[in-house]
mmCIF file of C-alpha atoms in Angstrom:
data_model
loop_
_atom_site.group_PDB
_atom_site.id
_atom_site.type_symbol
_atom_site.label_atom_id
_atom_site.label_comp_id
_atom_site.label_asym_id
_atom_site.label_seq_id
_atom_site.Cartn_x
_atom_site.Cartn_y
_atom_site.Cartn_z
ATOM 1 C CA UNK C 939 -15.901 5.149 1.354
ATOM 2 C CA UNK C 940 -16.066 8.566 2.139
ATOM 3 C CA UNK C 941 -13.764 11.767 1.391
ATOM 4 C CA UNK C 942 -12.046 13.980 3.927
ATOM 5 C CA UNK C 943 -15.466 16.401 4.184
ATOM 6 C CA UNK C 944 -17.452 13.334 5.094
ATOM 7 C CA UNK C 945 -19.163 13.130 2.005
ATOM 8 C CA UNK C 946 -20.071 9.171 1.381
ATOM 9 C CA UNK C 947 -18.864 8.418 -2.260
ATOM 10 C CA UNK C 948 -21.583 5.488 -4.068
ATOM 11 C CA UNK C 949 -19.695 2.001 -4.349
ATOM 12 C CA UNK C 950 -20.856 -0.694 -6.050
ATOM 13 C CA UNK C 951 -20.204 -4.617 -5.450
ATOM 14 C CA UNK C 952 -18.210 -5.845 -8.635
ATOM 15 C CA UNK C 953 -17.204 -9.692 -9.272
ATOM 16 C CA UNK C 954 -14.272 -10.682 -9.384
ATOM 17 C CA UNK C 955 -11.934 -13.698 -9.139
ATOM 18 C CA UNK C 956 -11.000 -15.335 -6.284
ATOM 19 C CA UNK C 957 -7.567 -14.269 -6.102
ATOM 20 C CA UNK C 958 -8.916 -10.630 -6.603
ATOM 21 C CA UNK C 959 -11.220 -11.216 -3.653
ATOM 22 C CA UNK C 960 -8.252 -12.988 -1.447
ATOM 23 C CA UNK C 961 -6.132 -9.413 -2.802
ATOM 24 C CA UNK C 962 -8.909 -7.563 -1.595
ATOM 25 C CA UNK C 963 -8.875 -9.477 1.914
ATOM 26 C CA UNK C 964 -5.599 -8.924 2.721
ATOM 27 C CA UNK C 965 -5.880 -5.065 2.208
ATOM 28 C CA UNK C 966 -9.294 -5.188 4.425
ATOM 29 C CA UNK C 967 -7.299 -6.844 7.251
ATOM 30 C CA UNK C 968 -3.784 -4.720 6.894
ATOM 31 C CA UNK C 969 -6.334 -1.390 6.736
ATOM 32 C CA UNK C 970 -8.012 -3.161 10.260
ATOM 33 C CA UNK C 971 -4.513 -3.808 11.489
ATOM 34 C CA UNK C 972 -2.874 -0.156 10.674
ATOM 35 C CA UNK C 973 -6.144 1.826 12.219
ATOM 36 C CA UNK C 974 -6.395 -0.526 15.224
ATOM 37 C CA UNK C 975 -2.586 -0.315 15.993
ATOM 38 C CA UNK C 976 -2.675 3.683 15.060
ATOM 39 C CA UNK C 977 -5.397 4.343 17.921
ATOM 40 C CA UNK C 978 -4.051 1.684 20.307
ATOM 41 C CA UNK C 979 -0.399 3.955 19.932
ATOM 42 C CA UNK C 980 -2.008 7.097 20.883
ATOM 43 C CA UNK C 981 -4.533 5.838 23.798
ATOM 44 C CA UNK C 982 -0.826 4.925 25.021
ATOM 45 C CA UNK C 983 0.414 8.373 24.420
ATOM 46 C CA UNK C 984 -2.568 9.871 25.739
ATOM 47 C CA UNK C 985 -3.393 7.491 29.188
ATOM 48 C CA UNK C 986 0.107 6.760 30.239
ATOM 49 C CA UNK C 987 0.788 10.264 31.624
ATOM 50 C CA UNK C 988 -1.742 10.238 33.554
ATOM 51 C CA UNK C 989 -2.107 7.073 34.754
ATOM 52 C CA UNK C 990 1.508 6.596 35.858
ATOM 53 C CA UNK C 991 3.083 9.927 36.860
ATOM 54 C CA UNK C 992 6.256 8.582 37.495
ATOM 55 C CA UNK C 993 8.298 7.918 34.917
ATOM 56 C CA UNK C 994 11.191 6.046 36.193
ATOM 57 C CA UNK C 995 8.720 3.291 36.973
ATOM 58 C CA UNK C 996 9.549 -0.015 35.563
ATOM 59 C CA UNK C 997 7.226 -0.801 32.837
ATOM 60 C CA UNK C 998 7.385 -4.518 34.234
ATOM 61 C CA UNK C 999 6.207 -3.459 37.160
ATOM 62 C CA UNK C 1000 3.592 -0.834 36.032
ATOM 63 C CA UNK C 1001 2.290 -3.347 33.798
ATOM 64 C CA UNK C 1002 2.501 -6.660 35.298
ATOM 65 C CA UNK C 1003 -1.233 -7.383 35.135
ATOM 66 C CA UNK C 1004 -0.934 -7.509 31.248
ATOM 67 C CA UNK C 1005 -0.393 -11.069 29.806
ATOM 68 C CA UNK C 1006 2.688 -10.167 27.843
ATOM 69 C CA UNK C 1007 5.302 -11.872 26.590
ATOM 70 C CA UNK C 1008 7.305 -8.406 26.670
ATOM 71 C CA UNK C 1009 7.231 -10.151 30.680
ATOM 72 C CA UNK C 1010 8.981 -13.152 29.320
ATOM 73 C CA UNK C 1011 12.708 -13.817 29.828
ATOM 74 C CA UNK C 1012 15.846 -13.792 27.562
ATOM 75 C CA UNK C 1013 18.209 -16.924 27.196
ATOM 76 C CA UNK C 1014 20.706 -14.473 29.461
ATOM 77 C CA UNK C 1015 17.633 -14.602 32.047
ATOM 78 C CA UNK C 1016 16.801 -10.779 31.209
ATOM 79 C CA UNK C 1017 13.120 -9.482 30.573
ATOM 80 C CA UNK C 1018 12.451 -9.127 26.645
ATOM 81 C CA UNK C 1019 11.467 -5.767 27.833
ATOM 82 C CA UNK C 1020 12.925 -3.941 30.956
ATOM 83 C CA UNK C 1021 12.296 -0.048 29.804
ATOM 84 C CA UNK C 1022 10.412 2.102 32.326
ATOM 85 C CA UNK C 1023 7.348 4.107 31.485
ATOM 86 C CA UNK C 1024 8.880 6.950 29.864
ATOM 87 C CA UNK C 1025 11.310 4.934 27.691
ATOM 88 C CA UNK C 1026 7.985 2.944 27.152
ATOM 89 C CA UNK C 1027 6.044 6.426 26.114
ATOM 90 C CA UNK C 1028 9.235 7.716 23.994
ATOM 91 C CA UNK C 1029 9.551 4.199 22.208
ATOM 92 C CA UNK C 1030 5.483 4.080 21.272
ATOM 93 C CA UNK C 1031 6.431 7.775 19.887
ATOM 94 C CA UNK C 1032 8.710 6.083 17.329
ATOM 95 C CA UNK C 1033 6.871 3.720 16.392
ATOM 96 C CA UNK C 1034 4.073 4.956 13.119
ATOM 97 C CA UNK C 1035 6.631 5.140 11.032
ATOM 98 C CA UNK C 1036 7.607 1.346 11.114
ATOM 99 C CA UNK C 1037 3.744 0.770 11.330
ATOM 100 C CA UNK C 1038 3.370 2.237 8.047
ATOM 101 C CA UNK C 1039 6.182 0.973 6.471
ATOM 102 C CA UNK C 1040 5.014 -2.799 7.669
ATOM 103 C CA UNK C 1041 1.908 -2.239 5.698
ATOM 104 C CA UNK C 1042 2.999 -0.909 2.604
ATOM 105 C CA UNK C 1043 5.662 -4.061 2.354
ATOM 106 C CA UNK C 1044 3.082 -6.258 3.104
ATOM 107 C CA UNK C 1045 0.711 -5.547 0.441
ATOM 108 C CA UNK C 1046 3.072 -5.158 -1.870
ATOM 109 C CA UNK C 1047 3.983 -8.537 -1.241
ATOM 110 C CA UNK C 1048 0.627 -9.477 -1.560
ATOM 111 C CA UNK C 1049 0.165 -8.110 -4.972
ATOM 112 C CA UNK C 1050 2.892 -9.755 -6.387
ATOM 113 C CA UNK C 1051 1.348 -12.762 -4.906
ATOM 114 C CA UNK C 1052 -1.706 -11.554 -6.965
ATOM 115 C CA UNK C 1053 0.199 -11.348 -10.170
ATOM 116 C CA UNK C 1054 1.548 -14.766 -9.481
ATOM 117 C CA UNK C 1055 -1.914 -16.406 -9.632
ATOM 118 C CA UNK C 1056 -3.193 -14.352 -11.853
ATOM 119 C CA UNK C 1057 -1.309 -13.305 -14.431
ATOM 120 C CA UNK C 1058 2.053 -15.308 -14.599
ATOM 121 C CA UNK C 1059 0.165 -18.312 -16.583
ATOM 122 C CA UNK C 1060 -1.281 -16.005 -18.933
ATOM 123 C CA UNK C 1061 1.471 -14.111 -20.053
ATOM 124 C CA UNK C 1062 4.173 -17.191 -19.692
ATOM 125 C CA UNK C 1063 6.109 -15.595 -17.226
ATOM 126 C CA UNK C 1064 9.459 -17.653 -16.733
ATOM 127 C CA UNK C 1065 9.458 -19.198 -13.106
ATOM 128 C CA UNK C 1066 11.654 -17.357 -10.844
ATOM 129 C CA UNK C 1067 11.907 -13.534 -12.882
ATOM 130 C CA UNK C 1068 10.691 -11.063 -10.779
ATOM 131 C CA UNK C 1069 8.080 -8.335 -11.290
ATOM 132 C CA UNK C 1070 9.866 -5.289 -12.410
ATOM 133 C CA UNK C 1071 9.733 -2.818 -13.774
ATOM 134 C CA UNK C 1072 5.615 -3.389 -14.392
ATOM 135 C CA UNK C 1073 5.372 -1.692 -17.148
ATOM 136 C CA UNK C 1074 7.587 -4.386 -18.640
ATOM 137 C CA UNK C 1075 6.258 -7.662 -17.190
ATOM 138 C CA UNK C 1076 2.775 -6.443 -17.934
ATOM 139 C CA UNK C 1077 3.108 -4.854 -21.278
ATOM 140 C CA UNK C 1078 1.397 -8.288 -23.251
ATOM 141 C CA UNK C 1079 -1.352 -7.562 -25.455
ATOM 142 C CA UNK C 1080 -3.844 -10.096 -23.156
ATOM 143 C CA UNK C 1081 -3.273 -7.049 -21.187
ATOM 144 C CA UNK C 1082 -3.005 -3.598 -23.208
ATOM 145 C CA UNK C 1083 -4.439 -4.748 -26.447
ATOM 146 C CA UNK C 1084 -8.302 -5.373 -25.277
ATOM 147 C CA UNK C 1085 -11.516 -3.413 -25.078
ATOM 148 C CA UNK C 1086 -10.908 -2.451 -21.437
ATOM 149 C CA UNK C 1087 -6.757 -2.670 -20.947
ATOM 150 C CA UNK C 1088 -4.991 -1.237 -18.297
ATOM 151 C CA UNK C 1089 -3.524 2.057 -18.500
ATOM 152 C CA UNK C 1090 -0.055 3.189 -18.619
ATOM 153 C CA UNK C 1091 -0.943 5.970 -15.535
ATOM 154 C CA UNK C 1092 -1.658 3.100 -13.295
ATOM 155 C CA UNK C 1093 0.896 0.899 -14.398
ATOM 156 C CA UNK C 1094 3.869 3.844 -13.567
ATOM 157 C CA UNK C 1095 2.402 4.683 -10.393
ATOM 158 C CA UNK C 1096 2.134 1.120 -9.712
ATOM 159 C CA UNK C 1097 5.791 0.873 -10.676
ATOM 160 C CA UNK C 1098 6.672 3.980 -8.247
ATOM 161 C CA UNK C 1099 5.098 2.609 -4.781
ATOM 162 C CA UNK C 1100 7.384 -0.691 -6.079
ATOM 163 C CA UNK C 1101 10.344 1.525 -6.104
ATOM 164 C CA UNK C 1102 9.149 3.022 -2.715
ATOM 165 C CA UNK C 1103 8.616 -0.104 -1.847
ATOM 166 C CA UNK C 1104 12.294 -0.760 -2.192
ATOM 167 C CA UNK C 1105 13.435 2.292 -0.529
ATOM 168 C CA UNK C 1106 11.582 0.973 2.589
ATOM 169 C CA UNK C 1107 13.491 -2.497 2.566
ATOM 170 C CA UNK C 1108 16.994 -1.532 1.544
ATOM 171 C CA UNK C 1109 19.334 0.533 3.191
ATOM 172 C CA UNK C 1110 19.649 3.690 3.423
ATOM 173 C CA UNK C 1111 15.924 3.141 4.320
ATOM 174 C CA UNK C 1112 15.369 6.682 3.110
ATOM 175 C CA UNK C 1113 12.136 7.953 1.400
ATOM 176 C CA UNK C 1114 11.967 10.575 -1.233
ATOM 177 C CA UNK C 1115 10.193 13.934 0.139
ATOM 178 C CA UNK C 1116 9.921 15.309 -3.309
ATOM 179 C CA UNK C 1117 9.380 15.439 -6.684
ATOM 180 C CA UNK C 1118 13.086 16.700 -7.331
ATOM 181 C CA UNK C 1119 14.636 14.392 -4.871
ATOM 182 C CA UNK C 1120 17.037 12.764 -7.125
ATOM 183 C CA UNK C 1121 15.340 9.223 -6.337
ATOM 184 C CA UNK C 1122 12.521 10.579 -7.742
ATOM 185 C CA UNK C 1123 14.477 11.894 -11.228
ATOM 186 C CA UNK C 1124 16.341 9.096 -11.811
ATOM 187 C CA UNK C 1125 13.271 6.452 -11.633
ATOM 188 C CA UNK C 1126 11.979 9.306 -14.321
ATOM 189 C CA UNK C 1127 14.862 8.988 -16.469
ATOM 190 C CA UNK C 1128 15.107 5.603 -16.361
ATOM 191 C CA UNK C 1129 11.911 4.560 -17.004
ATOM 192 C CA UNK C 1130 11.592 6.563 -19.908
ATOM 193 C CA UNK C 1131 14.941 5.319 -21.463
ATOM 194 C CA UNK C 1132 13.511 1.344 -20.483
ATOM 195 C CA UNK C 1133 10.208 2.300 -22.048
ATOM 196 C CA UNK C 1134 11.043 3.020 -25.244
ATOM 197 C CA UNK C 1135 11.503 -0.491 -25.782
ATOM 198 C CA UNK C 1136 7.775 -1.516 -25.144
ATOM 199 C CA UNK C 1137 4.481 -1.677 -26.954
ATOM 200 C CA UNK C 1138 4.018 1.465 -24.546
ATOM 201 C CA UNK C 1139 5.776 4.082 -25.817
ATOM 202 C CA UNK C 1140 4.816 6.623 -28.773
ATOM 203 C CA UNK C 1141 4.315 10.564 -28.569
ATOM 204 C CA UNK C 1142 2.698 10.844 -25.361
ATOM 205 C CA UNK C 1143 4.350 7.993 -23.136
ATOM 206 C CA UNK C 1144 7.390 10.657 -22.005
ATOM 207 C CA UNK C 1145 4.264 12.986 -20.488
ATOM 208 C CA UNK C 1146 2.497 10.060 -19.387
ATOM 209 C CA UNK C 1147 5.391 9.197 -17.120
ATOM 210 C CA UNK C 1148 6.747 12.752 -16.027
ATOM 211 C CA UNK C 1149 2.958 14.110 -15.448
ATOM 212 C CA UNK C 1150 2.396 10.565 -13.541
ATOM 213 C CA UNK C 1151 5.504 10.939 -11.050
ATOM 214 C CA UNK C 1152 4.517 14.546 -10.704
ATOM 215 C CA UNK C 1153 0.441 13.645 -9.370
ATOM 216 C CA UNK C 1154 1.858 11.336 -7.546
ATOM 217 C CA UNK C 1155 4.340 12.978 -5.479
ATOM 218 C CA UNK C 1156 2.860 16.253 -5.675
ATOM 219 C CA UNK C 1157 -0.101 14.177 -3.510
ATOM 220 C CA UNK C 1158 1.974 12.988 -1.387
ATOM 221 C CA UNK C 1159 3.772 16.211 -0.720
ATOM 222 C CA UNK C 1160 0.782 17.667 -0.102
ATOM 223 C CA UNK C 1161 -1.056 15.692 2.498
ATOM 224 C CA UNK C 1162 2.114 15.508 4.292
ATOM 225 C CA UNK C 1163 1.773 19.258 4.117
ATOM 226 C CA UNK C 1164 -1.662 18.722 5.770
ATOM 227 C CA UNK C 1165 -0.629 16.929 8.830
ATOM 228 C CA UNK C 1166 3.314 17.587 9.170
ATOM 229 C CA UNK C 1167 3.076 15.825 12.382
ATOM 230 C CA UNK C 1168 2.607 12.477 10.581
ATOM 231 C CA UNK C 1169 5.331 10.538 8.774
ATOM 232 C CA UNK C 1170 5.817 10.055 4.860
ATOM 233 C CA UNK C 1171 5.632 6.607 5.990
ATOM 234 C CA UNK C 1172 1.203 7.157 6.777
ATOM 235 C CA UNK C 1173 0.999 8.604 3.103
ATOM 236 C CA UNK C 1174 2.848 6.376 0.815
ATOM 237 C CA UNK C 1175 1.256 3.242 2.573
ATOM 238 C CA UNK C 1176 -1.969 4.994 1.625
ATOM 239 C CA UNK C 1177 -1.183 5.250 -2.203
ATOM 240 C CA UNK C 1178 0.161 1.665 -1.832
ATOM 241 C CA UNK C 1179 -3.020 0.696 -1.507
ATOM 242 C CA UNK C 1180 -4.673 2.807 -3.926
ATOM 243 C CA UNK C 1181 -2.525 2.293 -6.692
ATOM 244 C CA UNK C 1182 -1.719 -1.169 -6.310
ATOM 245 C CA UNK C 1183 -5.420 -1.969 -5.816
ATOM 246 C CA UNK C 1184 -6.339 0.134 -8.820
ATOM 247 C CA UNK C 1185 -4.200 -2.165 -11.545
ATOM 248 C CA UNK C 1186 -4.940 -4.919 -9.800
ATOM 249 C CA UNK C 1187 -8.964 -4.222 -10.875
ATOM 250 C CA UNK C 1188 -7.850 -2.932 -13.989
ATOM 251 C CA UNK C 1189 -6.072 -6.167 -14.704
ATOM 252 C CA UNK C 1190 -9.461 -8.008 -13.439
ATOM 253 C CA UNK C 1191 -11.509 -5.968 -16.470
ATOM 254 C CA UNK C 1192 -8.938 -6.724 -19.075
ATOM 255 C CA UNK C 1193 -9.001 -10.519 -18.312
ATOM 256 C CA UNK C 1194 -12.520 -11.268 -17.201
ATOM 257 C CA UNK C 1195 -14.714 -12.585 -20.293
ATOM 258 C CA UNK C 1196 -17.975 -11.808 -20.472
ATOM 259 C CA UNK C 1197 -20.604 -13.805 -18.681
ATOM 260 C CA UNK C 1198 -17.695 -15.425 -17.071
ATOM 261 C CA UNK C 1199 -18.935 -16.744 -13.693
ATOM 262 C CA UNK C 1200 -17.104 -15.768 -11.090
ATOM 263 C CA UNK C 1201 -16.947 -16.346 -7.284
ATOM 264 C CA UNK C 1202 -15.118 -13.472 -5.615
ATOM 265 C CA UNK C 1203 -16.339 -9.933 -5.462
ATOM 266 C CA UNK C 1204 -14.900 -6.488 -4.443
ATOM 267 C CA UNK C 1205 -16.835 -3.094 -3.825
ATOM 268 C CA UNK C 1206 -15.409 -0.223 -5.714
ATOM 269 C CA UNK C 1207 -16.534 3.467 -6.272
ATOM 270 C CA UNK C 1208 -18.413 3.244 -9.000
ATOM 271 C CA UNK C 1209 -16.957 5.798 -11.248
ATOM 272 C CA UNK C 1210 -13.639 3.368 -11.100
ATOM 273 C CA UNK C 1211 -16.232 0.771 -12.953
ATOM 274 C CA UNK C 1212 -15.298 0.756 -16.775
ATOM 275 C CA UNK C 1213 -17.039 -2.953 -16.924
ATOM 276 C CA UNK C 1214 -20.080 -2.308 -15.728
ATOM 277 C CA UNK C 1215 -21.399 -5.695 -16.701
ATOM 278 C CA UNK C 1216 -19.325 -6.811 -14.045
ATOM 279 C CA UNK C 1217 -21.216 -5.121 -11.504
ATOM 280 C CA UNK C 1218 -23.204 -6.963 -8.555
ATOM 281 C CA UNK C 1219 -25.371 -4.651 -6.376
ATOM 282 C CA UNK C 1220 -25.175 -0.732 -5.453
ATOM 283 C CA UNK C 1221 -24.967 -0.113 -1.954
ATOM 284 C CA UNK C 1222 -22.113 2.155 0.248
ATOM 285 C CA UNK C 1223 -20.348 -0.928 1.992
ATOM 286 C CA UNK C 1224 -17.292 0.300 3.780
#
C-alpha cells in the first residue's frame, strides 16, 4: 500500500475467517478488474488515433482480426456492434463512469454476502430482512458491547456508500456532488431521527453522524477537485472499498475469540490493527 507521494505504508498479514478472506478476494479481483479495464480504455483513447486516421472506418472492418463477439450477429442478422472508429473512440470516452459504478455495486453486493455468512447467525437475523440501515442491523451487543467493537464512524460511512450505493442502481441514477446536496441532508436527518432508537445514540451520536457525512464527502469533494477530469463515479467506488472493508475487519476483531484458529488471512496497514494478537507476519504485500 502506498500513499499518493509514493511513500510505502507497513502492512501486516492478520487472520481472519474464511469468509473475511473470500471478502477480501473479491475486492483483490474487482481492484485487478477496474485498473486493468481503466488502462485498457485509455491505450484505446490513446492508439486509435493514430493507428486508424480515418474515422468513418467501420470498426468491423478495422478490427476484424480481433476474436470478438462484438463481430457476432443479431437475431435480425445485424452485427452486435456496427459503430465506426470514432463512434468506437467517443463510446470508450463514456465509458469510466459505468466502470466505476460496476465496481462499487459489486462489492457492495459482496459485503452483504459477507454479513450473510458472517453475522446473520449470530445476531438471529430473520431470513429475508435486508441490511439497512447498518447501524440498525448491526447495533447487537456481540457487536458494540465487546473489548474491541465496531465503531459508530465506520458503521455511518458504511451506511452512506449503501445509500450511494442505491443512488447508482435506482433511477434518477444521480450522485450527490456535495455535502449540501439535499441527498446528502436528508440521509443526515434521517439517520439521526432512526438513531435515537438504538443502543447508539447518547450526547455525541448527533456529531458522530454530521462530522462523519462531512469527512466523508468533504473527501470525496476533494479528490474530485484533484482530478476534475475523472468522474464521481472513480471516487466513491474507492471509499466503497475502504469503508466497507474497514467494518468488515472491525466486525472480524469484535467476533474473533482469542486463540481461535483460523484459516483465512488479510494484510492490513498496521495502524488499522486494534487486535494485534491477531496478527500473522509484517511484510509490505500489495
Amino acid at each position: 500500500m502506498a500513499r499518493s507521494d509514493g511513500t510505502v505504508i507497513p502492512r501486516v498479514r492478520v487472520a481472519v475467517s474464511s469468509t473475511m478472506g473470500a471478502l477480501r478476494r473479491t475486492q483483490t479481483a474487482l481492484n485487478k478488474f477496474l485498473w486493468s479495464t481503466e488502462l485498457s480504455l485509455n491505450y484505446v483513447l490513446d492508439h486509435f488515433p493514430k493507428v486508424f486516421p480515418d474515422s468513418d472506418q467501420l470498426a468491423s472492418e478495422a478490427l476484424a482480426h480481433l476474436d470478438s463477439t462484438a463481430w457476432f450477429r443479431n437475431n435480425q442478422g445485424r452485427l452486435k456492434y456496427s459503430g465506426s472508429i470514432g463512434d468506437t473512440i467517443e463510446q470508450v470516452k463514456a465509458n469510466p463512469p459505468y466502470l466505476y459504478r460496476s465496481v462499487l455495486t459489486y462489492f457492495t453486493s459482496a459485503f452483504e454476502e459477507y454479513l450473510e455468512e458472517r453475522v446473520a447467525g449470530l445476531i438471529q437475523k430473520p431470513s429475508g430482512q435486508g441490511w439497512g440501515p447498518y447501524f440498525q442491523s448491526l447495533s447487537h451487543p456481540k457487536l458494540t458491547s465487546t473489548a474491541t467493537p465496531i465503531l459508530l464512524h465506520d458503521v455511518i460511512s458504511a451506511d452512506l456508500c449503501r445509500k450511494i450505493r442505491n443512488c447508482v442502481v435506482h433511477p434518477p441514477f444521480e450522485l450527490p456532488t456535495s455535502p449540501t446536496d439535499a441527498y446528502i441532508v436528508k440521509f443526515v436527518t434521517s439517520t439521526i431521527s432512526k438513531i435515537k432508537a438504538t443502543p447508539w445514540w447518547d450526547g455525541s451520536t448527533e456529531s458522530i453522524v454530521r462530522d462523519t457525512v462531512n469527512q466523508f464527502m468533504g473527501q470525496v469533494v476533494e479528490q474530485k477537485s484533484r482530478a476534475p477530469e475523472m468522474p464521481i463515479e472513480l471516487f466513491y467506488a474507492l471509499f466503497n472499498f475502504t469503508c466497507l472493508d474497514t467494518l468488515a475487519f472491525q466486525i472480524e476483531e469484535t467476533l474473533i475469540d482469542s486463540g481461535q484458529i483460523l484459516d483465512g488471512y488479510a494484510w492490513r496497514k498496521e495502524s488499522a490493527v486494534r487486535r494485534t494478537d491477531l496478527i500473522i507476519e509484517h511484510g509490505n504485500a500489495s
